[in-house]
Coordinates of C-alpha atoms in Angstrom, one line a residue:
X1 CA -30.9 12.7 -18.3
X2 CA -27.4 14.2 -18.4
X3 CA -24.8 12.9 -16.0
X4 CA -21.4 14.6 -16.3
X5 CA -19.1 11.7 -15.4
X6 CA -16.0 13.7 -16.5
X7 CA -16.4 15.9 -13.4
X8 CA -17.2 12.9 -11.2
X9 CA -14.3 10.8 -12.5
X10 CA -12.3 10.7 -9.2
X11 CA -15.2 9.4 -7.1
X12 CA -17.1 7.1 -9.5
X13 CA -15.4 3.9 -8.4
X14 CA -16.5 4.5 -4.8
X15 CA -20.2 4.7 -5.8
X16 CA -22.3 1.6 -6.1
X17 CA -25.7 0.9 -7.7
X18 CA -27.2 -0.7 -4.5
X19 CA -26.3 2.4 -2.5
X20 CA -27.9 4.8 -5.0
X21 CA -31.1 2.7 -5.5
X22 CA -31.5 2.2 -1.7
X23 CA -31.4 6.0 -1.1
X24 CA -33.0 7.1 -4.3
X25 CA -30.2 9.4 -5.4
X26 CA -27.9 9.9 -8.4
X27 CA -24.9 12.3 -8.6
X28 CA -25.2 14.4 -11.8
X29 CA -22.1 16.7 -11.8
X30 CA -19.5 18.2 -9.5
X31 CA -18.5 21.8 -10.3
X32 CA -17.0 24.6 -8.2
X33 CA -17.5 22.8 -4.9
X34 CA -21.2 22.0 -5.6
X35 CA -22.5 18.4 -6.2
X36 CA -25.8 18.2 -8.1
X37 CA -27.7 15.2 -7.0
X38 CA -31.0 14.0 -8.5
X39 CA -33.7 12.2 -6.4
X40 CA -37.2 10.9 -6.8
X41 CA -37.9 11.1 -3.1
X42 CA -39.4 13.9 -1.1
X43 CA -36.9 13.6 1.7
X44 CA -33.8 11.4 0.8
X45 CA -31.6 10.1 3.6
X46 CA -29.6 12.9 5.2
X47 CA -26.9 10.3 6.0
X48 CA -26.6 9.3 2.3
X49 CA -26.4 13.0 1.3
X50 CA -23.7 13.6 3.9
X51 CA -21.8 10.6 2.6
X52 CA -21.9 11.9 -0.9
X53 CA -20.9 15.4 0.3
X54 CA -17.9 14.0 2.2
X55 CA -16.9 11.7 -0.7
X56 CA -16.8 14.6 -3.1
X57 CA -15.7 17.3 -0.7
X58 CA -18.7 19.5 -1.8
X59 CA -22.1 20.8 -0.8
X60 CA -25.1 18.9 -2.1
X61 CA -27.8 20.6 -4.2
X62 CA -30.9 18.4 -4.8
X63 CA -32.9 18.2 -8.0
X64 CA -36.2 16.3 -8.5
X65 CA -36.3 13.7 -11.3
X66 CA -38.5 10.9 -12.6
X67 CA -38.1 7.7 -10.7
X68 CA -38.0 5.4 -13.7
X69 CA -35.5 7.6 -15.5
X70 CA -33.2 7.7 -12.4
X71 CA -33.4 4.0 -11.8
X72 CA -32.6 3.4 -15.5
X73 CA -29.6 5.7 -15.3
X74 CA -28.3 4.1 -12.1
X75 CA -28.5 0.6 -13.7
X76 CA -26.9 1.8 -16.9
X77 CA -24.0 3.5 -15.2
X78 CA -23.5 1.4 -12.1
X79 CA -25.4 -1.8 -12.4
X80 CA -24.4 -4.8 -14.6
X81 CA -21.6 -2.6 -16.1
X82 CA -19.9 -2.3 -12.7
X83 CA -16.9 -4.2 -14.0
X84 CA -14.7 -3.3 -16.9
X85 CA -15.5 -6.5 -18.7
X86 CA -19.2 -6.1 -18.1
X87 CA -19.1 -2.6 -19.5
X88 CA -17.1 -3.7 -22.5
X89 CA -19.5 -6.5 -23.2
X90 CA -22.4 -4.0 -23.1
X91 CA -20.7 -1.6 -25.4
X92 CA -20.2 -4.3 -28.0
X93 CA -17.4 -4.7 -30.5
X94 CA -17.4 -3.3 -34.0
X95 CA -14.8 -2.0 -36.3
X96 CA -12.5 0.9 -35.4
X97 CA -13.8 4.3 -36.3
X98 CA -10.8 4.9 -38.4
X99 CA -7.1 5.6 -37.8
X100 CA -6.6 8.0 -34.9
X101 CA -4.7 10.6 -36.9
X102 CA -7.6 11.1 -39.3
X103 CA -10.1 11.7 -36.5
X104 CA -11.3 15.3 -36.1
X105 CA -9.8 16.6 -32.8
X106 CA -13.1 18.1 -31.6
X107 CA -14.9 14.7 -32.2
X108 CA -12.1 12.9 -30.3
X109 CA -12.3 15.2 -27.3
X110 CA -16.1 14.8 -27.2
X111 CA -15.9 11.1 -27.3
X112 CA -13.1 10.9 -24.7
X113 CA -15.4 12.9 -22.3
X114 CA -18.5 10.8 -23.0
X115 CA -19.9 8.9 -20.0
X116 CA -19.1 5.3 -21.3
X117 CA -15.4 6.2 -22.0
X118 CA -14.9 8.0 -18.7
X119 CA -16.5 5.2 -16.7
X120 CA -14.5 2.5 -18.6
X121 CA -11.2 4.2 -18.0
X122 CA -11.9 4.6 -14.3
X123 CA -13.0 0.9 -14.0
X124 CA -9.8 -0.2 -15.7
X125 CA -7.7 1.9 -13.2
X126 CA -9.7 0.7 -10.2
X127 CA -9.5 -3.0 -11.2
X128 CA -5.7 -2.6 -11.8
X129 CA -5.4 -1.4 -8.2
X130 CA -7.6 -4.2 -6.9
X131 CA -5.3 -6.6 -8.8
X132 CA -2.3 -5.0 -7.1
X133 CA -0.9 -4.0 -10.5
X134 CA 2.2 -1.8 -10.6
X135 CA 1.7 -0.8 -14.2
X136 CA -1.1 -0.8 -16.9
X137 CA 0.0 -1.3 -20.5
X138 CA -2.3 -0.1 -23.3
X139 CA -1.1 -1.1 -26.8
X140 CA -2.8 0.0 -30.0
X141 CA -2.7 -2.5 -32.9
X142 CA -4.6 -2.7 -36.2
X143 CA -8.1 -3.3 -35.1
X144 CA -7.4 -3.9 -31.4
X145 CA -6.5 -2.2 -28.2
X146 CA -4.7 -4.6 -25.9
X147 CA -4.7 -3.9 -22.1
X148 CA -2.4 -5.7 -19.7
X149 CA -1.7 -5.4 -16.0
X150 CA 1.8 -6.0 -14.5
X151 CA 1.1 -7.9 -11.3
X152 CA 3.9 -9.2 -9.1
X153 CA 6.3 -8.3 -11.9
X154 CA 4.6 -10.3 -14.6
X155 CA 2.2 -9.0 -17.4
X156 CA -1.3 -10.5 -17.3
X157 CA -4.2 -9.9 -19.8
X158 CA -6.9 -7.5 -18.7
X159 CA -10.2 -6.5 -20.2
X160 CA -9.6 -4.8 -23.6
X161 CA -12.0 -2.0 -24.9
X162 CA -13.6 -2.4 -28.3
X163 CA -11.4 -1.2 -31.1
X164 CA -13.7 1.6 -32.1
X165 CA -13.0 3.2 -28.6
X166 CA -9.2 2.8 -28.8
X167 CA -8.5 6.4 -29.7
X168 CA -11.0 7.7 -27.2
X169 CA -9.6 5.7 -24.3
X170 CA -6.1 6.8 -25.1
X171 CA -7.3 10.4 -25.5
X172 CA -9.2 10.2 -22.2
X173 CA -6.0 9.2 -20.4
X174 CA -4.0 12.0 -22.1
X175 CA -6.7 14.5 -21.0
X176 CA -6.5 13.3 -17.4
X177 CA -2.7 13.6 -17.5
X178 CA -2.9 17.1 -19.0
X179 CA -1.1 16.0 -22.2
X180 CA -1.6 17.3 -25.8
X181 CA -4.1 14.9 -27.4
X182 CA -3.5 16.5 -30.8
X183 CA 0.2 15.4 -30.7
X184 CA 0.6 11.8 -31.6
X185 CA 4.0 11.9 -33.2
X186 CA 6.3 12.3 -30.2
X187 CA 6.5 10.7 -26.8
X188 CA 4.8 12.5 -23.9
X189 CA 5.0 12.2 -20.1
X190 CA 2.4 13.3 -17.6
X191 CA 0.8 12.6 -14.3
X192 CA -2.6 11.9 -12.9
X193 CA -3.6 12.2 -9.2
X194 CA -6.6 10.1 -8.3
X195 CA -8.5 9.2 -5.2
X196 CA -10.1 5.7 -5.6
X197 CA -11.9 4.0 -2.8
X198 CA -10.3 6.2 -0.2
X199 CA -6.8 5.5 -1.6
X200 CA -4.6 8.3 -2.9
X201 CA -2.9 7.1 -6.1
X202 CA -0.3 8.9 -8.2
X203 CA -0.3 7.7 -11.9
X204 CA 2.7 8.4 -14.1
X205 CA 1.7 8.4 -17.7
X206 CA 4.0 7.7 -20.6
X207 CA 3.0 7.7 -24.3
X208 CA 5.0 6.8 -27.4
X209 CA 3.9 6.8 -31.0
X210 CA 3.4 3.3 -32.6
X211 CA 2.5 2.0 -36.0
X212 CA -1.3 1.9 -35.4
X213 CA -1.7 4.6 -32.8
X214 CA -0.1 5.1 -29.4
X215 CA 1.3 2.9 -26.7
X216 CA 0.5 4.1 -23.2
X217 CA 2.0 2.8 -19.9
X218 CA 0.6 3.9 -16.6
X219 CA 2.8 3.4 -13.5
X220 CA 0.5 3.2 -10.4
X221 CA 2.1 4.6 -7.3
X222 CA -0.3 3.7 -4.4
X223 CA 0.7 5.5 -1.3
X224 CA -0.9 2.8 0.8
X225 CA 1.6 0.3 -0.5
X226 CA 4.6 2.6 -0.5
X227 CA 5.6 2.1 3.1
X228 CA 7.5 -1.0 4.0
X229 CA 9.6 -1.5 7.1
X230 CA 13.2 -2.7 6.7
X231 CA 12.4 -6.0 8.6
X232 CA 9.5 -6.6 6.2
X233 CA 11.6 -6.9 3.0
X234 CA 12.2 -10.6 3.5
X235 CA 15.9 -10.5 4.4
X236 CA 17.3 -13.5 6.4
X237 CA 17.9 -12.7 10.0
X238 CA 21.6 -12.6 9.8
X239 CA 21.6 -10.6 6.6
X240 CA 19.2 -8.0 8.2
X241 CA 21.5 -7.7 11.2
X242 CA 24.6 -7.1 9.1
X243 CA 22.8 -4.6 6.9
X244 CA 21.5 -2.7 9.9
X245 CA 25.1 -2.5 11.2
X246 CA 26.3 -1.2 7.9
X247 CA 23.8 1.6 7.5
X248 CA 24.6 3.0 11.0
X249 CA 28.0 4.3 9.7
X250 CA 28.2 8.0 9.7
X251 CA 29.8 8.1 6.3
X252 CA 30.4 6.0 3.2
X253 CA 28.3 4.6 0.4
X254 CA 25.6 2.0 0.7
X255 CA 24.4 0.5 -2.6
X256 CA 21.3 -1.4 -3.6
X257 CA 21.7 -3.3 -6.9
X258 CA 19.5 -5.2 -9.3
X259 CA 17.5 -4.8 -12.5
X260 CA 14.6 -2.4 -12.9
X261 CA 11.6 -3.5 -10.8
X262 CA 13.6 -5.5 -8.2
X263 CA 12.7 -3.2 -5.3
X264 CA 15.8 -1.2 -4.9
X265 CA 14.0 2.1 -4.3
X266 CA 11.7 0.5 -1.7
X267 CA 14.8 -0.8 0.1
X268 CA 16.4 2.7 0.2
X269 CA 13.1 4.2 1.4
X270 CA 12.9 1.6 4.2
X271 CA 16.6 2.4 5.0
X272 CA 15.8 6.1 5.3
X273 CA 12.8 5.4 7.6
X274 CA 15.1 3.3 9.8
X275 CA 17.8 5.9 10.0
X276 CA 15.6 8.9 10.5
X277 CA 15.4 10.2 14.1
X278 CA 14.7 13.9 13.5
X279 CA 18.2 14.9 14.6
X280 CA 19.8 14.6 11.1
X281 CA 19.4 16.3 7.8
X282 CA 18.3 13.9 5.0
X283 CA 18.1 15.0 1.4
X284 CA 17.0 13.0 -1.7
X285 CA 17.3 13.3 -5.5
X286 CA 15.2 10.9 -7.6
X287 CA 14.0 10.3 -11.1
X288 CA 11.1 10.3 -10.5
X289 CA 10.1 10.8 -6.9
X290 CA 8.0 7.7 -6.3
X291 CA 6.6 8.3 -2.8
X292 CA 6.8 11.2 -0.4
X293 CA 9.1 10.7 2.6
X294 CA 7.9 12.7 5.5
X295 CA 10.6 15.1 6.7
X296 CA 12.9 14.6 3.7
X297 CA 13.2 17.2 1.0
X298 CA 13.0 15.3 -2.3
X299 CA 14.4 16.8 -5.5
X300 CA 13.0 15.5 -8.8
X301 CA 15.4 15.2 -11.7
X302 CA 14.4 17.6 -14.5
X303 CA 17.1 17.3 -17.2
X304 CA 15.4 19.9 -19.5
X305 CA 15.7 22.4 -16.7
X306 CA 19.3 21.4 -16.0
X307 CA 18.5 19.4 -12.8
X308 CA 20.5 16.1 -13.2
X309 CA 21.6 13.7 -10.5
X310 CA 25.0 15.3 -10.6
X311 CA 23.9 18.9 -10.4
X312 CA 21.4 18.2 -7.7
X313 CA 24.0 16.2 -5.7
X314 CA 26.3 19.2 -5.9
X315 CA 23.6 21.5 -4.6
X316 CA 22.7 19.1 -1.9
X317 CA 26.2 19.2 -0.5
X318 CA 25.7 22.9 0.2
X319 CA 22.6 22.1 2.2
X320 CA 24.6 20.7 5.2
X321 CA 23.2 17.1 4.9
X322 CA 24.0 14.1 7.0
X323 CA 22.4 11.5 4.7
X324 CA 21.9 11.7 1.0
X325 CA 19.6 9.4 -1.0
X326 CA 20.6 9.4 -4.7
X327 CA 18.1 7.6 -6.8
X328 CA 20.7 6.1 -9.2
X329 CA 24.4 6.4 -10.0
X330 CA 24.2 6.3 -13.7
X331 CA 27.2 8.2 -15.0
X332 CA 30.8 9.0 -14.0
X333 CA 30.1 12.5 -12.9
X334 CA 27.4 11.4 -10.4
X335 CA 29.7 8.6 -9.2
X336 CA 32.6 11.0 -8.6
X337 CA 30.4 13.4 -6.6
X338 CA 28.9 10.6 -4.5
X339 CA 32.3 9.3 -3.8
X340 CA 33.6 12.8 -2.7
X341 CA 30.5 13.2 -0.5
X342 CA 31.2 9.9 1.2
X343 CA 34.8 10.9 1.7
X344 CA 33.8 14.2 3.4
X345 CA 31.7 12.7 6.1
X346 CA 28.3 12.0 4.5
X347 CA 26.3 8.7 4.3
X348 CA 25.2 8.2 0.6
X349 CA 22.5 5.7 -0.2
X350 CA 22.1 4.9 -3.9
X351 CA 21.4 2.2 -6.5
X352 CA 23.3 0.7 -9.5
X353 CA 22.1 -1.6 -12.3
X354 CA 24.3 -4.6 -11.8
X355 CA 23.5 -8.3 -11.6
X356 CA 25.1 -9.0 -8.3
X357 CA 26.7 -7.3 -5.3
X358 CA 30.3 -7.8 -6.4
X359 CA 29.5 -6.3 -9.8
X360 CA 28.8 -3.0 -8.2
X361 CA 32.4 -2.6 -7.2
X362 CA 33.7 -3.1 -10.7
X363 CA 30.9 -1.0 -12.1
X364 CA 32.1 2.0 -10.1
X365 CA 35.6 1.5 -11.5
X366 CA 34.1 1.4 -15.0
X367 CA 32.4 4.7 -14.3
X368 CA 35.8 6.3 -13.7
X369 CA 36.1 6.1 -9.9
X370 CA 39.6 5.3 -8.9
X371 CA 40.0 1.8 -7.3
X372 CA 41.4 3.3 -4.1
X373 CA 38.3 5.6 -3.8
X374 CA 35.9 2.6 -4.3
X375 CA 37.8 0.7 -1.7
X376 CA 37.7 3.5 0.9
X377 CA 34.1 4.7 0.4
X378 CA 31.9 1.7 -0.2
X379 CA 30.6 0.2 3.0
X380 CA 28.1 -2.4 1.7
X381 CA 26.3 -3.6 -1.4
X382 CA 22.9 -5.3 -1.3
X383 CA 21.9 -7.1 -4.4
X384 CA 18.3 -8.1 -4.6
X385 CA 15.5 -9.7 -6.6
X386 CA 11.7 -10.1 -6.0
X387 CA 10.2 -13.6 -6.3
X388 CA 6.5 -14.3 -6.4
X389 CA 5.3 -16.4 -3.5
X390 CA 2.6 -19.0 -3.3
X391 CA -0.9 -17.8 -3.0
X392 CA -2.1 -18.5 0.6
X393 CA -5.6 -19.2 -0.6
X394 CA -4.8 -22.1 -3.0
X395 CA -1.0 -22.8 -2.5
X396 CA -0.3 -22.7 -6.2
X397 CA -3.4 -24.4 -7.6
X398 CA -4.8 -21.1 -8.9
X399 CA -7.9 -19.2 -7.7
X400 CA -9.7 -15.9 -8.0
X401 CA -7.5 -14.3 -5.3
X402 CA -4.3 -14.9 -7.4
X403 CA -6.0 -14.4 -10.8
X404 CA -5.4 -18.1 -11.3
X405 CA -1.6 -17.8 -11.4
X406 CA -0.9 -19.7 -8.2
X407 CA 1.1 -16.7 -6.9
X408 CA 0.1 -13.7 -4.9
X409 CA 2.6 -11.2 -3.6
X410 CA 6.3 -11.1 -3.7
X411 CA 9.2 -11.4 -1.3
X412 CA 12.8 -10.2 -1.7
X413 CA 15.9 -12.4 -1.9
X414 CA 19.2 -10.7 -1.1
X415 CA 22.9 -11.1 -1.1
X416 CA 24.8 -8.7 1.1
X417 CA 28.4 -7.8 0.5
X418 CA 30.0 -6.0 3.5
X419 CA 33.4 -4.5 2.8
X420 CA 36.3 -6.0 4.7
X421 CA 40.0 -5.3 4.8
X422 CA 40.5 -8.2 2.3
X423 CA 37.9 -7.0 -0.1
X424 CA 39.2 -3.4 0.1
X425 CA 42.7 -4.7 -0.8
X426 CA 41.3 -6.7 -3.7
X427 CA 39.3 -3.8 -5.1
X428 CA 42.3 -1.5 -4.9
X429 CA 44.4 -4.2 -6.6
X430 CA 42.0 -4.2 -9.5
X431 CA 40.4 -7.7 -8.9
X432 CA 37.6 -8.7 -11.3
X433 CA 34.0 -9.4 -10.4
X434 CA 34.4 -13.2 -10.2
X435 CA 37.4 -12.8 -7.8
X436 CA 35.5 -10.3 -5.6
X437 CA 32.5 -12.6 -5.5
X438 CA 34.5 -15.6 -4.4
X439 CA 36.2 -13.6 -1.7
X440 CA 32.8 -12.2 -0.4
X441 CA 31.3 -15.7 -0.4
X442 CA 34.3 -17.0 1.6
X443 CA 33.6 -14.3 4.1
X444 CA 29.9 -15.3 4.5
X445 CA 28.0 -13.7 1.7
X446 CA 25.2 -16.0 0.5
X447 CA 24.4 -15.8 -3.3
X448 CA 21.0 -14.8 -4.6
X449 CA 20.3 -18.4 -5.8
X450 CA 21.1 -19.8 -2.4
X451 CA 18.7 -17.4 -0.7
X452 CA 16.1 -18.4 -3.3
X453 CA 16.6 -22.0 -2.5
X454 CA 16.0 -21.2 1.2
X455 CA 12.5 -19.9 0.3
X456 CA 11.9 -23.0 -1.9
X457 CA 12.9 -25.3 1.0
X458 CA 10.5 -23.4 3.3
X459 CA 7.6 -23.9 0.9
X460 CA 7.3 -20.1 0.2
X461 CA 7.9 -20.2 -3.6
X462 CA 8.9 -22.5 -6.4
X463 CA 12.3 -23.3 -7.8
X464 CA 11.1 -22.3 -11.3
X465 CA 10.2 -18.8 -9.9
X466 CA 13.7 -18.5 -8.3
X467 CA 15.4 -19.4 -11.5
X468 CA 13.2 -17.0 -13.5
X469 CA 14.6 -14.0 -11.5
X470 CA 18.2 -15.0 -10.8
X471 CA 19.2 -16.3 -14.3

């Protein structure tokens, strides 16, 4: 019996063996708005068929088939192999089929579209989502394909496909992302849109050539987790109150700082959601656009087409904006335009890669912004990190819910520098980062480590976890 899993890929994880056996049906293929379904029953459940039609967004066409053959296919495709590890175990190991570059392209495409590979890739993506992973890493080595999930900022081992399927799994992902599977010598970037278990997921795909094949990283952008309110970011009460006061200014620059993966973009999105009333014009330029903001035109950076942060920011200024979100200030030109925008009556929200809040002020000077302009335009800088918090189920002992790490979920720790007359004078006088930090702390700013210790004292996380992210 032929089951075209390549056409059913987006809905496979939502289908279970008990459901199919109970109702005596098996989806065969989805093409041009028609779902072919096999059954051994004279009159299968109308409700089950309606459920399949709704799940696939298609009309159902029934076909009769042998009961034993159907039950066997259901068990083979959805039964004991309903987990990635179970399917890998059933596929067995074995030596690689040879270095990927020597494989015939037609053979590789055919294998990438075979049912086991399609099913395995979908199970890996589904289990990554269930683990709350932000990224999936697939690394090809001599005789191995290693898969890891980044959960709460830390990489964890995941089920790894047999070596002989390494090239097929990578090719399957490249097919889904509409990349050139014949090109293995240069990096490629693509995108996959999936709907898994009623969740809309945007997958950013990045491939780079490696010694024994290709390294693939998938960034999972789950719309269901992309909306966090400002008061749910974990700020201390007084810090939140001061930050809310700072973002209500009609002009100036508000910066979020920290390393990659510290939640800066999430903070900016939450800030926009807080500020948006429908009476103002808000524009954004990002690289890439991570989540859609309702009512906010978002411009993706496309450097090959000439759309950079700087060029987009110039164009945005001609769009009569009130608030502008700039994904990152990464060069002097963008910094200069953002500063001019703040001077001319716009509120600019952006990020910088600095270790602490005070460092953002000196970083702007290093990018070529005159000290007096930094002093007159920056209103506040929020430095942040994300710390893993104790698992509520086991309180650190390790359990299935936390994948035996003791941690489940993350919370932000923040240090907020709000510009004062004294700080503006120090910036204009060319004070260094250490001097600015001491002055800000004297005016009430609590350092990241101090905020982390607050969570330790409250029994929310460990001191080791705080030290991991702030040192």
